[in-house]
Amino acid sequence: MSFYGLVDGSDSSLRNYLKQLPGVDQVGAEARAAMLATRSIKTTSKAWAIDTAISMVDLTTLEGADTPGKVQALCSKAFRPDPNDLTVPRVGAVCVYNDMVGIARQHLDSIGAHDLPVAAVSTAFPSGRASMAVKLQDTEDAIIAGAAEIDMVIDRGAFLSGRLIEVFEEIVAIREVCRDRAHLKVILETGELVTLDNVRKASYLAMLAGADFIKTSTGKVAPAATAPVVLVMLEAVRDFYDLTKVRIGVKPAGGIRTTKDAIKQLVLVNETAGPEWLNPSLFRIGASALLNDLLMQRMKMSDGYYASPNYVTID
Amino acid sequence: MSGRLEVMKTYKLYINGAFPRTESGRSFEITSNKGEFLANACLASRKDLRDAVVAARTAQPGWAKATAFNRGQIMYRIAEMLEGRSDQFAQEISLQTGTSAKESLQEVSDSVDLLVWYAGWSDKLPSLAGSTNPVSGPFYNFTVPEALGVVGAIATIDKPLLGFVAAVAPILVSGNTAVALASSTAPLSAISFAEVVATSDLPHGVLNILSGQQSELAPWFASHMDIDGLDISGLPIDQHGAIKEAGVENLKRISTFTELNEPGRILAFMEAKTVWHPIGN
């Protein structure tokens, strides 16, 4: 494998490559993210942003209490977010645990949502603490059951103790399982990476190893998708594109609950990576409660009065 | 140096237990009945209303779940705190309306008494408005009154404090949460009332108070789908039709009242739940 011609797959080349990355100016990143969050998006721009955000949502349920019924309801909602308004776009994907992939795929097909992808969280999500054989099998299972996108977690313990090549080889191995059958999203779990420098390093590591998307968090650890973290990851995909002419996607997940939060993310994307990334194929938002808030804001814009949570579905 | 520079209070909104400025950044001058400048107050926007409703909706299940005894105690606590600040409230009433110090103090005492009167209703409502119903089957059949949800209040303004208390106390006592609009001509009493509430163990978000223009905000109160009831006693009668029309979409209960102390004020914002329970041996 060539790894974009930037590393040769050996420990030393990976180490040297990540070492030469410039450090992140943490104060500067926080200030820039805070500044971009003050942008005011109104009227037609807001309407566009809401619809764009809906089309980027990876509608997610990752609970121990998930049932087939809940997953099916979620799939129906993903396809027709507001049954009273067919102009609402469908979401980007449905994101479920591995054993629910088949149920989700079957239900989506049965309602005619053949091109709505199912994403599976894989590789012993959310901790990633399992043997490699289990992780590979986990991924294979999900793809066979119909997952078109694999959200894998990295081994944060290995990353933080400096065993970078282990993390790298793990991603490469999962990449090989996915081949052209499934998109690979690599979850960095930035809440456990401590510094923005680590976020930048992990982003490059994942991109070099063959990630199609880099994703902030599992949603099980706080803080999750904070603005500075997303900013650093967007800078990474932008700079990686300059180096390789390959566009890698970004998926913030966790803690994005309101329309305002979502629109702030879109502003970050537009101002950092560029408008090419304002597309569900390159930017997704992992969320569950967010969709209802987007729908309520959309109702407010079309009806002219404030909406109530009583008029959107609970799950 | 001659004399001391007076530290003037900025009157802010009361949303979710905090005192934020309006998101719109607007303010208006409150003047005395003689036209002298008294203070600056926030001119709330529809977005402040939206935020207040979110706070009220979040707080509602917890407040309704509190025991009737507990709700009554907290209402009584509000009365205690108000009593202790009688002088401040009396002074504000005199400044705004021009009534004598004695009349203003009387209005404060009346408000305290009214709070206590409504506080006492908390555990008596089921007896007043509930019933056991005879049914043809082996069932106990009860009807119990329950809180409606989030209720808006636009209080009368001729007696700024008393009118405000008469509007919010009956809404809160049954387990509703409230978003109240202070009058734009004499808002000091309502806004200062927030300081009393903030020190009375009332959970955050149960009572939210906005100061602003009735004409601007009343239509947003009426059309908001997440407000379940609305007291429009303080609105001019010629606007009632339009407000009721705007509230139709979510079948909002819109009422006006004339009496200060009537259980009907409480029951207007409650609904009946009927429970069937099998009779054992």
XYZ file of C-alpha atoms in Angstrom:
596
model
C 0.000 0.000 0.000
C 1.219 3.484 -0.746
C -0.440 5.553 1.975
C -0.590 8.510 -0.418
C 3.184 8.343 -0.801
C 3.577 10.169 2.500
C 4.577 7.232 4.700
C 5.707 3.712 3.870
C 3.817 1.895 6.600
C 6.778 1.481 8.918
C 6.834 2.696 12.488
C 9.687 5.132 11.863
C 8.180 6.763 8.778
C 4.813 7.220 10.516
C 6.516 8.580 13.609
C 8.629 11.001 11.580
C 5.677 12.150 9.542
C 3.485 12.887 12.552
C 6.399 14.519 14.372
C 6.941 17.099 11.633
C 3.305 18.282 11.804
C 3.151 21.808 13.236
C 1.686 22.146 16.737
C -1.770 23.612 17.237
C -2.055 27.105 18.673
C -4.677 26.191 21.270
C -5.600 29.719 22.274
C -5.798 30.741 18.624
C -7.975 27.731 17.739
C -10.362 28.448 20.597
C -10.580 32.121 19.712
C -11.210 31.410 16.028
C -13.874 28.807 16.817
C -15.545 31.235 19.231
C -15.403 34.029 16.676
C -16.988 31.901 13.951
C -19.724 30.883 16.405
C -20.914 34.497 16.557
C -21.949 34.541 12.892
C -25.642 35.255 12.533
C -27.426 33.131 9.941
C -30.936 34.361 9.128
C -33.951 33.956 6.812
C -33.143 32.250 3.495
C -29.623 31.311 4.592
C -31.079 29.793 7.737
C -33.668 27.849 5.776
C -30.907 26.509 3.531
C -28.718 25.696 6.530
C -31.525 23.785 8.260
C -32.219 21.633 5.213
C -28.514 21.068 4.628
C -28.037 20.104 8.273
C -30.954 17.654 8.099
C -29.425 16.001 5.045
C -26.147 15.643 6.978
C -27.535 14.069 10.124
C -26.428 10.540 10.888
C -29.551 9.677 12.836
C -28.208 7.635 15.680
C -29.418 5.290 18.367
C -26.710 3.616 20.398
C -28.371 2.466 23.573
C -28.171 -0.797 25.403
C -31.979 -0.631 25.482
C -32.384 -0.456 21.679
C -35.030 -2.759 20.252
C -35.890 -3.732 16.672
C -39.037 -1.620 16.984
C -37.099 1.447 17.999
C -34.611 0.986 15.176
C -37.420 0.577 12.651
C -39.109 3.743 13.893
C -35.802 5.542 13.616
C -35.380 4.340 10.027
C -38.833 5.587 9.074
C -38.017 8.918 10.612
C -34.685 9.070 8.784
C -36.467 8.638 5.455
C -39.404 10.977 6.188
C -38.309 13.230 9.057
C -41.594 15.149 9.016
C -44.509 13.101 7.673
C -46.574 16.290 7.352
C -44.065 17.977 5.112
C -42.595 15.986 2.257
C -40.232 18.813 1.294
C -38.028 17.928 4.282
C -34.932 16.124 2.971
C -34.027 12.681 4.259
C -31.084 12.403 6.630
C -27.557 11.309 5.687
C -27.601 7.852 7.227
C -28.930 5.739 10.067
C -26.307 4.840 12.651
C -26.911 1.777 14.840
C -25.144 -0.966 16.736
C -23.879 -3.926 14.799
C -26.680 -6.361 15.597
C -29.315 -3.858 14.446
C -27.812 -3.328 10.989
C -29.809 -6.100 9.323
C -33.056 -4.911 10.860
C -32.377 -1.336 9.801
C -31.387 -2.302 6.243
C -34.432 -4.531 5.820
C -36.806 -1.869 7.114
C -35.290 0.868 4.949
C -35.619 -1.344 1.874
C -39.209 -2.159 2.776
C -40.155 1.531 2.820
C -38.335 2.260 -0.417
C -35.310 3.959 1.120
C -32.872 1.791 -0.841
C -30.213 4.470 -1.158
C -30.305 5.571 2.491
C -27.142 4.039 3.973
C -26.894 2.238 7.304
C -23.795 2.997 9.353
C -22.619 0.486 11.933
C -20.437 1.270 14.911
C -17.790 -1.369 14.881
C -14.543 -2.662 16.424
C -15.883 -3.114 19.961
C -17.495 0.321 20.105
C -17.269 2.465 22.233
C -14.140 1.384 24.126
C -12.368 -0.522 21.376
C -11.139 -3.012 23.920
C -11.260 -6.341 22.113
C -8.851 -8.589 20.259
C -8.061 -7.819 16.640
C -9.795 -10.997 15.481
C -13.018 -9.883 17.148
C -12.750 -6.403 15.658
C -12.239 -7.762 12.148
C -15.130 -10.171 12.511
C -17.283 -7.413 13.977
C -16.681 -5.315 10.881
C -17.206 -8.185 8.462
C -20.507 -9.046 10.173
C -21.790 -5.500 9.844
C -20.928 -5.309 6.150
C -22.558 -8.632 5.405
C -25.676 -7.493 7.247
C -25.871 -4.481 4.954
C -23.814 -1.684 6.484
C -22.521 0.737 3.875
C -20.561 2.752 6.404
C -18.369 1.514 9.244
C -17.714 3.769 12.238
C -14.660 2.269 13.929
C -12.996 3.416 17.143
C -9.237 3.757 17.519
C -7.287 2.276 20.398
C -6.830 5.466 22.481
C -4.724 3.652 25.036
C -2.185 2.699 22.374
C -2.269 6.170 20.832
C -1.692 7.950 24.145
C 1.165 5.633 25.137
C 2.885 6.324 21.833
C 2.274 2.984 20.109
C 1.166 4.817 16.994
C 1.943 2.021 14.570
C -0.492 -0.257 16.396
C -3.292 2.228 15.901
C -2.249 2.724 12.295
C -2.106 -0.957 11.458
C -5.456 -1.539 13.073
C -7.097 1.067 10.854
C -5.329 -0.383 7.809
C -6.621 -3.844 8.682
C -10.206 -2.629 9.050
C -9.795 -0.660 5.812
C -8.927 -3.916 4.103
C -12.048 -5.574 5.450
C -14.156 -2.678 4.172
C -12.425 -2.544 0.782
C -14.879 -0.924 -1.610
C -17.844 -2.444 0.202
C -18.159 0.176 2.917
C -17.056 3.706 3.750
C -14.742 3.835 6.754
C -15.216 6.465 9.438
C -12.543 6.540 12.109
C -13.612 7.737 15.553
C -10.776 9.551 17.323
C -12.658 10.023 20.631
C -11.159 13.489 21.033
C -12.499 13.787 24.584
C -9.832 11.268 25.593
C -7.000 12.662 23.476
C -6.346 15.506 25.922
C -4.689 18.053 23.605
C -5.433 19.603 20.229
C -1.957 18.540 19.097
C -3.046 14.948 19.647
C -6.251 15.601 17.712
C -4.233 16.844 14.744
C -1.849 13.864 14.946
C -4.667 11.351 15.230
C -6.482 12.980 12.308
C -3.447 12.598 10.044
C -2.798 9.104 11.297
C -6.347 8.057 10.432
C -6.305 9.761 7.038
C -2.970 8.183 6.102
C -4.252 4.761 7.118
C -7.161 5.077 4.689
C -10.108 6.656 6.533
C -12.865 8.096 4.343
C -14.122 10.146 7.279
C -12.650 11.226 10.583
C -15.175 11.420 13.391
C -14.776 13.237 16.687
C -16.404 11.031 19.274
C -18.413 8.028 20.240
C -20.937 10.182 22.083
C -20.216 8.194 25.239
C -17.456 10.500 26.499
C -17.757 14.181 27.392
C -16.583 16.600 26.096
C -17.474 15.417 22.601
C -17.577 17.551 19.453
C -16.361 20.897 20.776
C -15.839 23.675 18.250
C -12.014 23.909 18.563
C -11.686 20.156 18.020
C -13.852 20.265 14.910
C -11.867 23.257 13.696
C -8.570 21.379 14.026
C -10.000 18.355 12.213
C -11.370 20.524 9.405
C -7.966 22.168 9.023
C -6.439 18.700 8.837
C -8.709 17.560 5.984
C -8.162 20.854 4.170
C -4.359 20.571 4.393
C -4.507 16.878 3.538
C -6.409 17.771 0.370
C -3.666 20.248 -0.573
C -1.107 17.469 -0.176
C -2.952 14.614 -1.835
C -5.934 16.012 -3.778
C -8.118 13.602 -1.812
C -11.032 14.960 0.188
C -11.606 13.257 3.528
C -14.915 13.809 5.334
C -15.465 15.023 8.881
C -18.159 13.898 11.290
C -18.652 15.669 14.594
C -20.796 13.614 16.950
C -22.039 14.041 20.467
C -23.350 17.156 22.189
C -24.842 18.781 19.063
C -28.466 19.132 20.123
C -29.817 22.406 18.795
C -30.217 24.004 15.406
C -27.911 26.766 16.575
C -25.165 24.217 17.344
C -25.630 22.606 13.928
C -25.490 25.915 12.070
C -22.313 26.824 13.961
C -20.801 23.589 12.661
C -21.770 24.492 9.094
C -20.135 27.913 9.482
C -16.970 26.200 10.729
C -16.987 23.900 7.697
C -17.517 26.699 5.213
C -14.856 28.947 6.713
C -12.255 26.261 7.381
C -12.413 23.415 4.893
C -14.457 25.318 2.310
C -17.857 25.044 0.638
C -16.907 21.767 -1.110
C -17.272 20.127 2.292
C -20.849 21.400 2.746
C -22.110 18.144 1.359
C -23.371 14.986 3.066
C -20.652 13.004 1.296
C -17.999 15.006 3.157
C -19.667 16.265 6.299
C -22.015 14.481 8.667
C -23.358 15.266 12.097
C -23.862 12.342 14.455
C -26.954 13.116 16.500
C -30.314 11.939 17.716
C -32.113 14.797 19.498
C -30.819 17.360 16.988
C -33.201 16.250 14.244
C -36.269 17.213 16.273
C -34.896 20.663 16.967
C -34.107 21.141 13.278
C -37.658 20.086 12.404
C -39.139 22.464 14.973
C -37.071 25.352 13.628
C -38.180 24.432 10.133
C -41.830 24.474 11.231
C -41.275 27.854 12.860
C -39.927 29.197 9.582
C -42.738 27.803 7.461
C -45.645 28.439 9.869
C -44.514 31.721 11.381
C -45.038 30.672 14.977
C -43.036 28.681 17.513
C -43.417 24.912 17.396
C -43.861 22.462 20.239
C -42.038 19.172 20.884
C -45.522 17.607 21.075
C -45.706 17.716 17.291
C -42.526 15.775 16.495
C -41.824 12.153 17.318
C -39.974 11.385 20.519
C -37.473 8.908 19.083
C -15.931 65.013 46.410
C -19.486 65.941 47.074
C -21.900 63.264 48.082
C -22.043 59.757 46.813
C -22.756 58.561 43.293
C -25.957 56.570 43.432
C -25.716 52.970 42.220
C -28.756 52.431 40.006
C -30.230 48.994 39.451
C -30.546 47.647 35.917
C -33.805 45.739 35.697
C -33.266 42.512 33.795
C -35.324 39.540 32.692
C -35.827 36.426 34.792
C -35.464 33.220 32.786
C -34.661 29.766 34.143
C -33.592 31.096 37.528
C -31.099 33.557 36.053
C -31.285 37.269 35.321
C -30.180 37.632 31.698
C -30.360 40.742 29.540
C -32.596 40.462 26.505
C -30.909 38.714 23.566
C -32.026 41.639 21.404
C -29.908 44.106 23.379
C -32.854 46.529 23.495
C -33.939 48.513 26.510
C -36.564 51.072 27.427
C -36.854 53.758 30.034
C -39.201 53.337 32.932
C -40.565 56.656 34.085
C -42.581 57.654 37.112
C -46.176 58.752 36.725
C -44.793 62.312 36.648
C -42.505 61.462 33.756
C -39.219 61.339 35.679
C -36.649 58.713 34.737
C -36.662 55.763 37.142
C -34.611 52.996 35.571
C -33.693 51.163 32.387
C -35.401 47.851 31.735
C -34.940 45.153 29.113
C -37.286 45.270 26.131
C -37.764 41.549 25.662
C -38.036 40.071 22.173
C -39.900 37.019 20.901
C -36.658 35.052 21.240
C -36.543 35.785 24.961
C -40.096 34.446 25.071
C -38.953 31.344 23.195
C -36.122 30.783 25.685
C -38.479 31.328 28.620
C -40.919 28.756 27.243
C -38.131 26.204 26.837
C -37.153 26.811 30.486
C -40.754 26.558 31.645
C -41.381 23.372 29.664
C -38.247 21.751 31.059
C -39.190 22.652 34.620
C -42.851 21.654 34.364
C -42.802 17.888 34.987
C -40.652 18.290 38.100
C -42.820 21.069 39.502
C -46.035 19.155 38.858
C -44.519 16.071 40.472
C -43.608 17.932 43.664
C -46.127 17.181 46.390
C -48.991 19.600 46.825
C -47.679 20.233 50.312
C -44.263 21.176 48.954
C -45.703 23.511 46.315
C -47.816 25.184 48.953
C -44.819 25.625 51.229
C -42.774 27.219 48.483
C -45.629 29.602 47.615
C -45.868 30.461 51.289
C -42.126 31.068 51.312
C -42.547 33.551 48.447
C -45.086 35.386 50.592
C -42.618 35.455 53.496
C -39.873 36.914 51.331
C -42.222 39.512 49.880
C -43.370 40.563 53.333
C -39.768 41.169 54.328
C -39.262 43.559 51.432
C -42.538 45.451 51.798
C -40.869 48.862 51.912
C -39.000 48.425 48.652
C -42.118 47.232 46.850
C -44.279 49.981 48.322
C -41.783 52.587 47.228
C -41.683 51.214 43.676
C -45.471 51.169 43.476
C -45.686 54.785 44.634
C -43.068 55.880 42.117
C -44.809 54.155 39.230
C -48.442 54.856 39.948
C -48.325 57.923 42.196
C -50.341 56.325 44.988
C -49.668 57.385 48.559
C -47.161 55.461 50.675
C -49.986 54.086 52.770
C -51.967 52.831 49.770
C -48.851 51.250 48.286
C -48.016 49.461 51.501
C -51.606 48.203 51.565
C -51.167 46.806 48.048
C -48.051 44.936 49.170
C -49.856 43.469 52.200
C -52.770 42.483 49.994
C -50.320 40.757 47.630
C -48.727 38.839 50.492
C -52.135 37.754 51.758
C -53.180 36.718 48.261
C -50.060 34.556 47.899
C -50.851 32.851 51.196
C -54.456 32.370 50.113
C -53.419 30.671 46.864
C -50.671 28.676 48.650
C -53.367 27.108 50.813
C -55.222 25.819 47.771
C -52.428 23.481 46.676
C -53.632 20.419 48.621
C -57.343 21.235 48.485
C -57.810 21.283 44.730
C -58.507 17.565 44.296
C -61.316 17.814 46.841
C -62.775 20.880 45.177
C -62.505 19.891 41.529
C -62.114 16.118 41.721
C -64.771 13.501 42.252
C -65.439 9.832 42.678
C -67.831 8.778 39.959
C -70.408 6.008 40.210
C -69.946 3.617 37.291
C -71.755 0.431 36.346
C -69.004 -2.076 36.999
C -66.644 -3.235 39.732
C -64.434 -0.146 39.492
C -63.466 2.815 41.539
C -63.644 5.747 39.200
C -61.873 8.949 40.156
C -61.542 12.262 38.418
C -58.591 14.340 39.561
C -57.508 17.788 38.361
C -54.001 18.017 36.943
C -51.798 20.875 35.811
C -52.131 21.922 32.178
C -48.448 22.581 31.429
C -46.901 25.893 30.474
C -49.137 28.926 30.968
C -48.531 32.494 29.846
C -49.713 35.469 31.866
C -50.314 39.039 30.808
C -51.362 40.666 34.068
C -53.524 43.711 34.727
C -51.598 46.878 35.382
C -53.736 49.227 37.464
C -52.289 47.626 40.589
C -48.902 46.479 39.304
C -47.875 44.121 42.118
C -51.282 42.821 43.154
C -52.346 42.231 39.553
C -49.133 40.352 38.864
C -49.431 38.138 41.941
C -53.079 37.425 41.163
C -52.033 36.254 37.695
C -49.055 34.032 38.519
C -49.960 32.540 41.927
C -52.985 30.549 40.684
C -51.035 29.317 37.666
C -48.148 28.012 39.782
C -50.034 26.495 42.701
C -51.494 23.627 40.696
C -48.170 22.579 39.163
C -48.103 24.641 36.003
C -45.038 26.624 35.072
C -45.455 30.210 33.921
C -44.045 32.790 31.562
C -45.287 36.190 32.706
C -45.094 39.488 30.885
C -44.597 42.547 33.071
C -46.566 45.567 31.961
C -44.603 48.020 29.872
C -45.928 51.047 31.783
C -45.269 49.884 35.361
C -42.927 46.879 35.206
C -40.794 47.538 38.290
C -42.950 45.506 40.672
C -43.006 42.451 38.446
C -39.275 42.527 37.807
C -38.481 43.042 41.497
C -40.831 40.147 42.238
C -38.296 37.988 40.380
C -35.759 38.785 43.109
C -38.232 37.526 45.703
C -38.884 34.356 43.733
C -35.172 33.742 43.207
C -34.684 33.487 46.989
C -37.747 31.348 47.681
C -36.687 27.833 46.651
C -38.927 27.941 43.610
C -37.155 25.596 41.150
C -35.485 27.313 38.200
C -37.736 27.837 35.219
C -41.026 27.466 37.114
C -41.674 31.196 36.905
C -40.097 33.265 34.145
C -40.635 37.006 33.892
C -40.187 39.195 30.834
C -40.481 42.949 30.536
C -41.530 44.278 27.160
C -44.244 45.652 24.908
C -47.594 43.886 25.139
C -48.426 44.729 21.547
C -45.194 43.158 20.329
C -45.173 39.998 22.464
C -48.841 39.096 23.015
C -49.295 37.619 19.498
C -46.224 35.423 20.022
C -47.625 34.218 23.347
C -50.879 33.387 21.587
C -49.406 31.500 18.627
C -46.664 29.628 20.492
C -47.490 25.924 20.139
C -45.770 25.018 23.410
C -47.820 27.354 25.607
C -50.919 25.496 26.784
C -52.863 28.272 28.478
C -52.889 32.036 28.549
C -54.270 34.608 30.979
C -54.909 37.794 29.015
C -56.603 39.789 31.770
C -54.117 42.608 31.207
C -54.752 43.006 27.489
C -57.150 45.676 26.165
C -60.491 44.079 25.350
C -60.356 44.999 21.665
C -57.316 42.725 21.230
C -58.889 39.634 22.794
C -60.453 38.425 19.541
C -57.198 38.416 17.600
C -55.330 36.746 20.456
C -57.918 33.986 20.798
C -57.804 33.413 17.061
C -54.014 33.099 17.107
C -54.258 30.569 19.938
C -56.629 28.242 18.118
C -53.941 26.179 16.393
C -52.997 24.275 19.569
C -56.375 24.684 21.293
C -54.799 27.043 23.794
C -56.966 27.818 26.821
C -57.263 31.580 26.900
C -58.987 33.207 29.861
C -59.628 36.556 31.473
C -60.459 37.157 35.115
C -61.857 39.998 37.164
C -61.736 38.713 40.748
C -58.375 38.603 42.496
C -59.085 35.602 44.660
C -61.195 32.962 43.025
C -60.466 29.230 42.697
C -61.628 29.565 39.105
C -58.312 31.204 38.314
C -56.587 27.971 39.334
C -59.053 25.617 37.687
C -58.943 27.483 34.389
C -55.463 26.081 33.877
C -56.051 22.531 35.033
C -57.494 19.567 33.238
C -59.364 16.546 34.506
C -57.875 13.075 34.482
C -60.173 10.122 35.082
C -58.764 6.891 36.491
C -60.457 3.476 36.528
C -59.309 1.141 39.261
C -60.677 -2.365 39.769
C -62.318 -3.094 43.104
C -60.742 -6.104 44.799
C -62.348 -8.399 47.328
